[in-house]
Amino acid sequence: MHYRMLTLLLIGIIFFGLNGMVAQAATTTEACSISGTFTITDNVVSGNDDCTGIATVPAEVTSISDDAFAGANSLTTVTFATGSQLTSIGNYAFDNANALTDITIPAGVTSIGNYAFFSASTLTTVTFATGSQLTSIGVGAFQNASALTAITIPAGVTSIAANTFEGASSLATVTFAAGSQLTSIGMGAFQNASALTDITIPAGVTSIGNHAFFGTTSLATVTFAAGSQLTSIGVYAFYIARSLTTITIPAGVTSIGIYAFFGTSSLETVTFAAGSQLASIGEAAFRGATALTAITIPAGVTSIGNYAFYSASALTTVTFAAGSQLTSIGEGAFRSATALMAITIPAGVTSIGKYAFYSANALTTDTFAAGS
């Protein structure tokens, strides 16, 4: 039976000093369903003592402080009383709470702190209550939550911070609520989320950080919502996303980072949206994209990085859009592109790096455009 043990810690004890009267904070102790307790100080959950089973957080609690349930290895469920006034979950609040299986986060919560559920390895379900006001999810908040299978990110969240879902190896489905205000996906946000199969990036996202989808080996479909404002794809962003078969790069993207699509061995089609503003393709960006058969390089691209298409062994056709501004083709850029039979180098190219077409053994026609 749940009961509340009220512990009076110097409440109402008043002492006189230079600054006048000071009253000590009120602290209560709540019993967990099986054994152990957790402590509430001035309506903030401030710590726990071997909380086992279910922790029921009273409605008047406004915050769960840093480390409050950290290491609560026998805590299985956290419930919040009807009418919960909770607004924040602190840093490391449930760090290594590795028996926790589910949690429903009250609608009034606006922030989840850094590493809040770090290594909560049995956490399978995270639900945000209807009307969620959440705006921020901290760095590594669900890092190594290896049992988490699906999550719907509330509309008000503006960024997925660095490493938020890194190592969430069972995470197959990520949904962004209608009206999503997301603007960025941080470094390593979904790194090694190896069960993730598809994702639709909200229109307002302007950047995909370095390593964001590194090692998402089951990721087959990446869709950018209509009106995408994306401008950059970071270093190693989709590194060895080897189930990815096709991608359309939004028109506003100006750069593709080094190794961005390295080892995407099932990638057959890369399309640049009409009006592409792409200016550069980074080093080894499509290295090892062994299923890629053709590509049209947008007119604004001025450089193709070293080893950009190295070992793209199915690549038969490389086309440069009319008005190409290309000036350089890097070292080994098309090395071992063994199916490539012909290419016309744009007139503005002033440098071709060594080994650029080394072992492109089927290449029989190498034409330089008029004015070259």
mmCIF file of C-alpha atoms in Angstrom:
data_model
loop_
_atom_site.group_PDB
_atom_site.id
_atom_site.type_symbol
_atom_site.label_atom_id
_atom_site.label_comp_id
_atom_site.label_asym_id
_atom_site.label_seq_id
_atom_site.Cartn_x
_atom_site.Cartn_y
_atom_site.Cartn_z
ATOM 1 C CA MET A 1 0.000 0.000 0.000
ATOM 2 C CA HIS A 2 1.365 3.393 -0.974
ATOM 3 C CA TYR A 3 1.799 5.788 1.899
ATOM 4 C CA ARG A 4 3.583 9.057 2.598
ATOM 5 C CA MET A 5 6.023 9.429 5.421
ATOM 6 C CA LEU A 6 6.324 13.041 6.389
ATOM 7 C CA THR A 7 9.752 13.877 7.742
ATOM 8 C CA LEU A 8 10.033 17.281 9.285
ATOM 9 C CA LEU A 9 13.528 18.620 8.752
ATOM 10 C CA LEU A 10 13.824 21.679 10.923
ATOM 11 C CA ILE A 11 10.681 23.065 9.354
ATOM 12 C CA GLY A 12 9.560 26.176 11.146
ATOM 13 C CA ILE A 13 12.828 26.335 13.090
ATOM 14 C CA ILE A 14 13.830 29.928 12.958
ATOM 15 C CA PHE A 15 17.117 31.416 13.930
ATOM 16 C CA PHE A 16 18.232 34.978 14.142
ATOM 17 C CA GLY A 17 21.337 36.311 12.466
ATOM 18 C CA LEU A 18 22.633 39.295 10.653
ATOM 19 C CA ASN A 19 20.220 38.668 7.807
ATOM 20 C CA GLY A 20 17.140 38.203 9.954
ATOM 21 C CA MET A 21 14.899 35.131 10.002
ATOM 22 C CA VAL A 22 15.664 32.082 7.850
ATOM 23 C CA ALA A 23 13.323 29.075 7.539
ATOM 24 C CA GLN A 24 14.700 25.678 6.543
ATOM 25 C CA ALA A 25 13.368 23.858 3.465
ATOM 26 C CA ALA A 26 10.463 21.429 3.856
ATOM 27 C CA THR A 27 11.318 17.847 2.977
ATOM 28 C CA THR A 28 9.028 14.851 2.606
ATOM 29 C CA THR A 29 9.869 11.227 1.957
ATOM 30 C CA GLU A 30 7.772 9.110 -0.392
ATOM 31 C CA ALA A 31 7.657 5.330 -0.249
ATOM 32 C CA CYS A 32 8.239 3.337 -3.432
ATOM 33 C CA SER A 33 5.807 0.485 -4.163
ATOM 34 C CA ILE A 34 8.059 -2.387 -3.075
ATOM 35 C CA SER A 35 10.761 -0.852 -0.928
ATOM 36 C CA GLY A 36 12.964 2.185 -0.601
ATOM 37 C CA THR A 37 12.036 5.837 -0.814
ATOM 38 C CA PHE A 38 12.563 9.054 -2.722
ATOM 39 C CA THR A 39 12.860 12.526 -1.268
ATOM 40 C CA ILE A 40 11.042 15.730 -2.185
ATOM 41 C CA THR A 41 12.487 19.069 -1.113
ATOM 42 C CA ASP A 42 10.456 22.197 -1.807
ATOM 43 C CA ASN A 43 8.450 20.356 -4.491
ATOM 44 C CA VAL A 44 11.582 19.031 -6.209
ATOM 45 C CA VAL A 45 12.486 15.331 -6.234
ATOM 46 C CA SER A 46 15.979 15.596 -4.811
ATOM 47 C CA GLY A 47 17.149 12.014 -4.387
ATOM 48 C CA ASN A 48 16.255 8.404 -3.690
ATOM 49 C CA ASP A 49 17.220 5.611 -1.330
ATOM 50 C CA ASP A 50 17.075 2.263 -3.152
ATOM 51 C CA CYS A 51 13.704 3.016 -4.708
ATOM 52 C CA THR A 52 12.315 -0.355 -5.802
ATOM 53 C CA GLY A 53 9.252 -0.956 -7.987
ATOM 54 C CA ILE A 54 7.050 2.015 -8.822
ATOM 55 C CA ALA A 55 7.726 5.622 -7.857
ATOM 56 C CA THR A 56 4.549 7.705 -7.879
ATOM 57 C CA VAL A 57 5.404 11.390 -8.053
ATOM 58 C CA PRO A 58 2.840 13.698 -6.375
ATOM 59 C CA ALA A 59 1.042 16.342 -8.441
ATOM 60 C CA GLU A 60 2.707 19.290 -6.695
ATOM 61 C CA VAL A 61 6.234 18.273 -7.739
ATOM 62 C CA THR A 62 7.604 20.772 -10.271
ATOM 63 C CA SER A 63 10.995 19.257 -11.071
ATOM 64 C CA ILE A 64 13.089 16.115 -10.885
ATOM 65 C CA SER A 65 16.556 17.311 -9.978
ATOM 66 C CA ASP A 66 19.927 16.265 -11.340
ATOM 67 C CA ASP A 67 20.769 12.646 -10.397
ATOM 68 C CA ALA A 68 17.497 12.229 -8.482
ATOM 69 C CA PHE A 69 16.955 8.599 -9.522
ATOM 70 C CA ALA A 70 20.456 7.932 -10.855
ATOM 71 C CA GLY A 71 21.506 4.370 -10.150
ATOM 72 C CA ALA A 72 18.028 3.315 -8.970
ATOM 73 C CA ASN A 73 18.655 -0.164 -10.350
ATOM 74 C CA SER A 74 15.346 -1.653 -9.162
ATOM 75 C CA LEU A 75 13.067 1.200 -10.230
ATOM 76 C CA THR A 76 10.712 -0.256 -12.864
ATOM 77 C CA THR A 77 8.105 2.474 -13.423
ATOM 78 C CA VAL A 78 7.648 6.168 -12.743
ATOM 79 C CA THR A 79 4.104 7.516 -12.663
ATOM 80 C CA PHE A 80 2.958 11.081 -12.222
ATOM 81 C CA ALA A 81 -0.222 11.955 -10.324
ATOM 82 C CA THR A 82 -3.144 13.450 -12.238
ATOM 83 C CA GLY A 83 -2.667 17.186 -12.593
ATOM 84 C CA SER A 84 1.109 16.936 -12.455
ATOM 85 C CA GLN A 85 2.851 20.307 -12.288
ATOM 86 C CA LEU A 86 6.193 18.906 -13.457
ATOM 87 C CA THR A 87 8.115 21.244 -15.778
ATOM 88 C CA SER A 88 11.629 19.808 -15.945
ATOM 89 C CA ILE A 89 13.677 16.630 -15.697
ATOM 90 C CA GLY A 90 17.269 17.322 -14.694
ATOM 91 C CA ASN A 91 20.658 16.156 -15.890
ATOM 92 C CA TYR A 92 21.351 12.452 -15.228
ATOM 93 C CA ALA A 93 17.956 12.221 -13.483
ATOM 94 C CA PHE A 94 17.511 8.533 -14.411
ATOM 95 C CA ASP A 95 21.124 7.742 -15.307
ATOM 96 C CA ASN A 96 21.632 3.963 -15.204
ATOM 97 C CA ALA A 97 18.121 3.342 -13.895
ATOM 98 C CA ASN A 98 18.491 0.070 -15.711
ATOM 99 C CA ALA A 99 15.280 -1.634 -14.578
ATOM 100 C CA LEU A 100 13.036 1.224 -15.738
ATOM 101 C CA THR A 101 10.735 -0.052 -18.480
ATOM 102 C CA ASP A 102 8.358 2.803 -19.267
ATOM 103 C CA ILE A 103 7.586 6.419 -18.515
ATOM 104 C CA THR A 104 4.910 8.902 -19.552
ATOM 105 C CA ILE A 105 6.223 12.452 -19.372
ATOM 106 C CA PRO A 106 3.620 15.016 -18.264
ATOM 107 C CA ALA A 107 2.428 17.657 -20.699
ATOM 108 C CA GLY A 108 3.911 20.564 -18.740
ATOM 109 C CA VAL A 109 7.518 19.370 -19.003
ATOM 110 C CA THR A 110 9.487 21.814 -21.152
ATOM 111 C CA SER A 111 12.988 20.359 -20.821
ATOM 112 C CA ILE A 112 14.735 17.030 -20.420
ATOM 113 C CA GLY A 113 18.289 17.456 -19.190
ATOM 114 C CA ASN A 114 21.597 16.131 -20.449
ATOM 115 C CA TYR A 115 21.968 12.348 -20.094
ATOM 116 C CA ALA A 116 18.611 12.226 -18.287
ATOM 117 C CA PHE A 117 17.988 8.587 -19.267
ATOM 118 C CA PHE A 118 21.577 7.642 -20.088
ATOM 119 C CA SER A 119 22.010 3.848 -20.178
ATOM 120 C CA ALA A 120 18.448 3.197 -19.032
ATOM 121 C CA SER A 121 18.966 -0.111 -20.787
ATOM 122 C CA THR A 122 15.514 -1.660 -20.205
ATOM 123 C CA LEU A 123 13.493 1.445 -21.126
ATOM 124 C CA THR A 124 11.185 0.312 -23.931
ATOM 125 C CA THR A 125 8.497 3.013 -23.961
ATOM 126 C CA VAL A 126 8.689 6.799 -23.620
ATOM 127 C CA THR A 127 5.391 8.608 -24.088
ATOM 128 C CA PHE A 128 4.789 12.337 -24.069
ATOM 129 C CA ALA A 129 1.370 13.271 -22.722
ATOM 130 C CA THR A 130 -1.144 14.932 -25.036
ATOM 131 C CA GLY A 131 -0.469 18.651 -25.276
ATOM 132 C CA SER A 132 3.236 18.247 -24.505
ATOM 133 C CA GLN A 133 5.059 21.558 -24.127
ATOM 134 C CA LEU A 134 8.515 20.026 -24.475
ATOM 135 C CA THR A 135 11.020 22.282 -26.262
ATOM 136 C CA SER A 136 14.412 20.738 -25.518
ATOM 137 C CA ILE A 137 15.962 17.302 -25.136
ATOM 138 C CA GLY A 138 19.483 17.429 -23.743
ATOM 139 C CA VAL A 139 22.776 15.985 -24.888
ATOM 140 C CA GLY A 140 22.822 12.183 -24.615
ATOM 141 C CA ALA A 141 19.367 12.176 -23.025
ATOM 142 C CA PHE A 142 18.550 8.652 -24.268
ATOM 143 C CA GLN A 143 22.081 7.550 -25.117
ATOM 144 C CA ASN A 144 22.457 3.767 -24.820
ATOM 145 C CA ALA A 145 18.746 3.305 -24.053
ATOM 146 C CA SER A 146 19.194 0.067 -25.931
ATOM 147 C CA ALA A 147 15.657 -1.337 -25.455
ATOM 148 C CA LEU A 148 13.791 1.755 -26.682
ATOM 149 C CA THR A 149 11.909 0.769 -29.843
ATOM 150 C CA ALA A 150 9.963 3.878 -30.904
ATOM 151 C CA ILE A 151 9.509 7.516 -29.993
ATOM 152 C CA THR A 152 7.365 10.433 -31.134
ATOM 153 C CA ILE A 153 9.082 13.795 -30.669
ATOM 154 C CA PRO A 154 6.644 16.554 -29.627
ATOM 155 C CA ALA A 155 6.067 19.408 -32.064
ATOM 156 C CA GLY A 156 7.678 22.080 -29.892
ATOM 157 C CA VAL A 157 11.127 20.468 -29.756
ATOM 158 C CA THR A 158 13.519 22.669 -31.730
ATOM 159 C CA SER A 159 16.668 20.538 -31.741
ATOM 160 C CA ILE A 160 17.864 16.989 -31.282
ATOM 161 C CA ALA A 161 21.067 17.541 -29.322
ATOM 162 C CA ALA A 162 24.378 15.745 -29.731
ATOM 163 C CA ASN A 163 24.262 12.008 -29.029
ATOM 164 C CA THR A 164 20.613 12.126 -27.908
ATOM 165 C CA PHE A 165 19.812 8.644 -29.206
ATOM 166 C CA GLU A 166 23.325 7.344 -29.798
ATOM 167 C CA GLY A 167 23.482 3.619 -29.165
ATOM 168 C CA ALA A 168 19.682 3.272 -28.923
ATOM 169 C CA SER A 169 20.178 0.069 -30.864
ATOM 170 C CA SER A 170 16.529 -1.114 -30.853
ATOM 171 C CA LEU A 171 15.082 2.214 -31.973
ATOM 172 C CA ALA A 172 13.241 1.338 -35.186
ATOM 173 C CA THR A 173 10.788 4.242 -35.464
ATOM 174 C CA VAL A 174 11.261 7.969 -34.903
ATOM 175 C CA THR A 175 8.274 10.199 -35.615
ATOM 176 C CA PHE A 176 8.113 13.971 -35.439
ATOM 177 C CA ALA A 177 4.693 15.251 -34.410
ATOM 178 C CA ALA A 178 2.671 17.315 -36.879
ATOM 179 C CA GLY A 179 3.776 20.936 -36.870
ATOM 180 C CA SER A 180 7.299 20.038 -35.792
ATOM 181 C CA GLN A 181 9.473 23.075 -35.088
ATOM 182 C CA LEU A 182 12.711 21.115 -35.300
ATOM 183 C CA THR A 183 15.621 23.074 -36.803
ATOM 184 C CA SER A 184 18.662 20.873 -36.241
ATOM 185 C CA ILE A 185 19.804 17.317 -35.738
ATOM 186 C CA GLY A 186 22.990 17.353 -33.694
ATOM 187 C CA MET A 187 26.296 15.552 -33.869
ATOM 188 C CA GLY A 188 25.885 11.812 -33.378
ATOM 189 C CA ALA A 189 22.186 12.251 -32.595
ATOM 190 C CA PHE A 190 21.254 8.799 -33.932
ATOM 191 C CA GLN A 191 24.729 7.305 -34.169
ATOM 192 C CA ASN A 192 24.602 3.495 -34.072
ATOM 193 C CA ALA A 193 20.800 3.447 -33.812
ATOM 194 C CA SER A 194 21.196 0.307 -35.851
ATOM 195 C CA ALA A 195 17.509 -0.738 -35.960
ATOM 196 C CA LEU A 196 16.252 2.554 -37.407
ATOM 197 C CA THR A 197 14.676 1.791 -40.786
ATOM 198 C CA ASP A 198 13.291 5.108 -42.010
ATOM 199 C CA ILE A 199 13.012 8.728 -41.031
ATOM 200 C CA THR A 200 11.282 11.825 -42.351
ATOM 201 C CA ILE A 201 13.234 14.993 -41.595
ATOM 202 C CA PRO A 202 10.946 17.955 -40.797
ATOM 203 C CA ALA A 203 10.969 20.874 -43.230
ATOM 204 C CA GLY A 204 12.475 23.336 -40.757
ATOM 205 C CA VAL A 205 15.683 21.389 -40.197
ATOM 206 C CA THR A 206 18.612 23.378 -41.567
ATOM 207 C CA SER A 207 21.494 21.101 -40.605
ATOM 208 C CA ILE A 208 22.307 17.456 -40.081
ATOM 209 C CA GLY A 209 25.302 17.257 -37.795
ATOM 210 C CA ASN A 210 28.506 15.276 -38.039
ATOM 211 C CA HIS A 211 27.984 11.539 -37.427
ATOM 212 C CA ALA A 212 24.226 12.157 -37.041
ATOM 213 C CA PHE A 213 23.228 8.816 -38.614
ATOM 214 C CA PHE A 214 26.629 7.123 -38.469
ATOM 215 C CA GLY A 215 26.227 3.352 -38.298
ATOM 216 C CA THR A 216 22.463 3.288 -38.871
ATOM 217 C CA THR A 217 22.914 0.077 -40.788
ATOM 218 C CA SER A 218 19.170 -0.651 -41.226
ATOM 219 C CA LEU A 219 18.259 2.833 -42.449
ATOM 220 C CA ALA A 220 16.661 2.299 -45.866
ATOM 221 C CA THR A 221 14.699 5.512 -46.407
ATOM 222 C CA VAL A 222 15.494 9.146 -45.643
ATOM 223 C CA THR A 223 12.796 11.607 -46.677
ATOM 224 C CA PHE A 224 12.987 15.369 -46.450
ATOM 225 C CA ALA A 225 9.604 16.988 -45.884
ATOM 226 C CA ALA A 226 8.232 19.302 -48.564
ATOM 227 C CA GLY A 227 9.751 22.755 -48.297
ATOM 228 C CA SER A 228 12.924 21.462 -46.679
ATOM 229 C CA GLN A 229 15.259 24.233 -45.503
ATOM 230 C CA LEU A 230 18.281 21.968 -45.150
ATOM 231 C CA THR A 231 21.591 23.655 -45.982
ATOM 232 C CA SER A 232 24.273 21.224 -44.816
ATOM 233 C CA ILE A 233 24.961 17.529 -44.368
ATOM 234 C CA GLY A 234 27.772 16.974 -41.905
ATOM 235 C CA VAL A 235 30.926 14.906 -41.827
ATOM 236 C CA TYR A 236 30.221 11.130 -41.628
ATOM 237 C CA ALA A 237 26.485 11.971 -41.455
ATOM 238 C CA PHE A 238 25.302 8.691 -43.051
ATOM 239 C CA TYR A 239 28.547 6.723 -42.758
ATOM 240 C CA ILE A 240 27.944 2.999 -43.466
ATOM 241 C CA ALA A 241 24.163 3.432 -43.657
ATOM 242 C CA ARG A 242 24.412 0.414 -45.877
ATOM 243 C CA SER A 243 20.670 -0.220 -46.332
ATOM 244 C CA LEU A 244 20.003 3.225 -47.783
ATOM 245 C CA THR A 245 18.915 2.821 -51.411
ATOM 246 C CA THR A 246 17.966 6.293 -52.585
ATOM 247 C CA ILE A 247 18.148 9.886 -51.439
ATOM 248 C CA THR A 248 17.062 13.244 -52.813
ATOM 249 C CA ILE A 249 19.223 16.093 -51.534
ATOM 250 C CA PRO A 250 17.168 19.274 -50.934
ATOM 251 C CA ALA A 251 17.870 22.271 -53.143
ATOM 252 C CA GLY A 252 19.239 24.448 -50.342
ATOM 253 C CA VAL A 253 22.085 22.127 -49.388
ATOM 254 C CA THR A 254 25.373 23.856 -50.157
ATOM 255 C CA SER A 255 27.812 21.259 -48.877
ATOM 256 C CA ILE A 256 28.109 17.529 -48.354
ATOM 257 C CA GLY A 257 30.687 16.765 -45.687
ATOM 258 C CA ILE A 258 33.621 14.400 -45.932
ATOM 259 C CA TYR A 259 32.677 10.712 -45.723
ATOM 260 C CA ALA A 260 28.990 11.742 -45.536
ATOM 261 C CA PHE A 261 27.771 8.672 -47.457
ATOM 262 C CA PHE A 262 30.880 6.517 -47.163
ATOM 263 C CA GLY A 263 30.086 2.803 -47.350
ATOM 264 C CA THR A 264 26.434 3.224 -48.344
ATOM 265 C CA SER A 265 26.766 0.067 -50.375
ATOM 266 C CA SER A 266 23.062 -0.185 -51.364
ATOM 267 C CA LEU A 267 22.749 3.428 -52.495
ATOM 268 C CA GLU A 268 21.611 3.257 -56.117
ATOM 269 C CA THR A 269 20.231 6.745 -56.715
ATOM 270 C CA VAL A 270 21.339 10.193 -55.594
ATOM 271 C CA THR A 271 19.209 13.049 -56.861
ATOM 272 C CA PHE A 272 19.777 16.749 -56.336
ATOM 273 C CA ALA A 273 16.516 18.687 -56.194
ATOM 274 C CA ALA A 274 15.797 21.247 -58.896
ATOM 275 C CA GLY A 275 17.565 24.525 -58.197
ATOM 276 C CA SER A 276 20.324 22.809 -56.224
ATOM 277 C CA GLN A 277 22.736 25.234 -54.565
ATOM 278 C CA LEU A 278 25.370 22.596 -53.897
ATOM 279 C CA ALA A 279 28.872 24.044 -54.068
ATOM 280 C CA SER A 280 31.091 21.177 -52.919
ATOM 281 C CA ILE A 281 31.207 17.429 -52.513
ATOM 282 C CA GLY A 282 33.522 16.499 -49.682
ATOM 283 C CA GLU A 283 36.376 14.042 -49.527
ATOM 284 C CA ALA A 284 35.224 10.419 -49.815
ATOM 285 C CA ALA A 285 31.596 11.601 -49.652
ATOM 286 C CA PHE A 286 30.344 8.636 -51.715
ATOM 287 C CA ARG A 287 33.341 6.357 -51.342
ATOM 288 C CA GLY A 288 32.296 2.728 -51.407
ATOM 289 C CA ALA A 289 28.809 3.513 -52.764
ATOM 290 C CA THR A 290 29.126 0.351 -54.824
ATOM 291 C CA ALA A 291 25.502 0.264 -56.094
ATOM 292 C CA LEU A 292 25.420 3.849 -57.405
ATOM 293 C CA THR A 293 24.902 3.730 -61.174
ATOM 294 C CA ALA A 294 24.622 7.360 -62.263
ATOM 295 C CA ILE A 295 24.903 10.866 -60.924
ATOM 296 C CA THR A 296 24.342 14.371 -62.211
ATOM 297 C CA ILE A 297 26.566 16.942 -60.526
ATOM 298 C CA PRO A 298 24.769 20.294 -60.027
ATOM 299 C CA ALA A 299 26.071 23.317 -61.932
ATOM 300 C CA GLY A 300 27.181 25.202 -58.820
ATOM 301 C CA VAL A 301 29.626 22.556 -57.623
ATOM 302 C CA THR A 302 33.146 23.942 -57.842
ATOM 303 C CA SER A 303 35.043 21.018 -56.336
ATOM 304 C CA ILE A 304 34.818 17.270 -56.061
ATOM 305 C CA GLY A 305 36.885 16.156 -53.094
ATOM 306 C CA ASN A 306 39.600 13.555 -52.939
ATOM 307 C CA TYR A 307 38.261 10.009 -53.304
ATOM 308 C CA ALA A 308 34.674 11.333 -53.499
ATOM 309 C CA PHE A 309 33.499 8.403 -55.641
ATOM 310 C CA TYR A 310 36.352 5.982 -54.979
ATOM 311 C CA SER A 311 35.183 2.370 -55.494
ATOM 312 C CA ALA A 312 31.782 3.419 -56.844
ATOM 313 C CA SER A 313 32.149 0.311 -58.952
ATOM 314 C CA ALA A 314 28.679 0.354 -60.591
ATOM 315 C CA LEU A 315 28.908 4.000 -61.661
ATOM 316 C CA THR A 316 28.459 4.093 -65.418
ATOM 317 C CA THR A 317 27.399 7.706 -65.973
ATOM 318 C CA VAL A 318 28.655 10.985 -64.550
ATOM 319 C CA THR A 319 26.959 14.079 -65.931
ATOM 320 C CA PHE A 320 27.772 17.695 -65.170
ATOM 321 C CA ALA A 321 24.752 19.999 -65.340
ATOM 322 C CA ALA A 322 24.703 22.724 -67.967
ATOM 323 C CA GLY A 323 26.685 25.759 -66.869
ATOM 324 C CA SER A 324 28.945 23.696 -64.630
ATOM 325 C CA GLN A 325 31.302 25.818 -62.504
ATOM 326 C CA LEU A 326 33.554 22.915 -61.589
ATOM 327 C CA THR A 327 37.199 23.872 -61.215
ATOM 328 C CA SER A 328 38.795 20.854 -59.537
ATOM 329 C CA ILE A 329 38.536 17.103 -59.372
ATOM 330 C CA GLY A 330 40.389 15.724 -56.397
ATOM 331 C CA GLU A 331 42.929 12.965 -56.002
ATOM 332 C CA GLY A 332 41.428 9.536 -56.594
ATOM 333 C CA ALA A 333 37.977 11.073 -57.058
ATOM 334 C CA PHE A 334 36.771 8.325 -59.411
ATOM 335 C CA ARG A 335 39.440 5.764 -58.608
ATOM 336 C CA SER A 336 38.230 2.185 -59.144
ATOM 337 C CA ALA A 337 34.978 3.365 -60.711
ATOM 338 C CA THR A 338 35.334 0.289 -62.843
ATOM 339 C CA ALA A 339 32.041 0.606 -64.780
ATOM 340 C CA LEU A 340 32.567 4.218 -65.876
ATOM 341 C CA MET A 341 32.906 4.272 -69.658
ATOM 342 C CA ALA A 342 32.835 7.948 -70.617
ATOM 343 C CA ILE A 343 33.029 11.388 -69.045
ATOM 344 C CA THR A 344 33.061 14.953 -70.311
ATOM 345 C CA ILE A 345 35.142 17.288 -68.152
ATOM 346 C CA PRO A 346 33.650 20.807 -67.849
ATOM 347 C CA ALA A 347 35.531 23.690 -69.465
ATOM 348 C CA GLY A 348 36.340 25.433 -66.170
ATOM 349 C CA VAL A 349 38.288 22.566 -64.628
ATOM 350 C CA THR A 350 41.852 23.658 -63.955
ATOM 351 C CA SER A 351 43.087 20.715 -61.917
ATOM 352 C CA ILE A 352 42.617 16.974 -61.874
ATOM 353 C CA GLY A 353 44.293 15.234 -58.955
ATOM 354 C CA LYS A 354 46.578 12.264 -59.288
ATOM 355 C CA TYR A 355 44.924 8.891 -59.608
ATOM 356 C CA ALA A 356 41.582 10.650 -60.211
ATOM 357 C CA PHE A 357 40.540 7.926 -62.682
ATOM 358 C CA TYR A 358 43.013 5.230 -61.645
ATOM 359 C CA SER A 359 41.643 1.721 -62.275
ATOM 360 C CA ALA A 360 38.553 3.090 -64.020
ATOM 361 C CA ASN A 361 39.313 0.332 -66.485
ATOM 362 C CA ALA A 362 36.188 0.688 -68.668
ATOM 363 C CA LEU A 363 36.836 4.386 -69.328
ATOM 364 C CA THR A 364 37.378 4.706 -73.064
ATOM 365 C CA THR A 365 36.198 8.253 -73.712
ATOM 366 C CA ASP A 366 37.558 11.169 -71.772
ATOM 367 C CA THR A 367 36.382 14.440 -73.331
ATOM 368 C CA PHE A 368 37.217 17.995 -72.339
ATOM 369 C CA ALA A 369 34.437 20.471 -73.074
ATOM 370 C CA ALA A 370 35.009 23.265 -75.556
ATOM 371 C CA GLY A 371 36.923 26.129 -73.990
ATOM 372 C CA SER A 372 38.724 23.867 -71.594
#
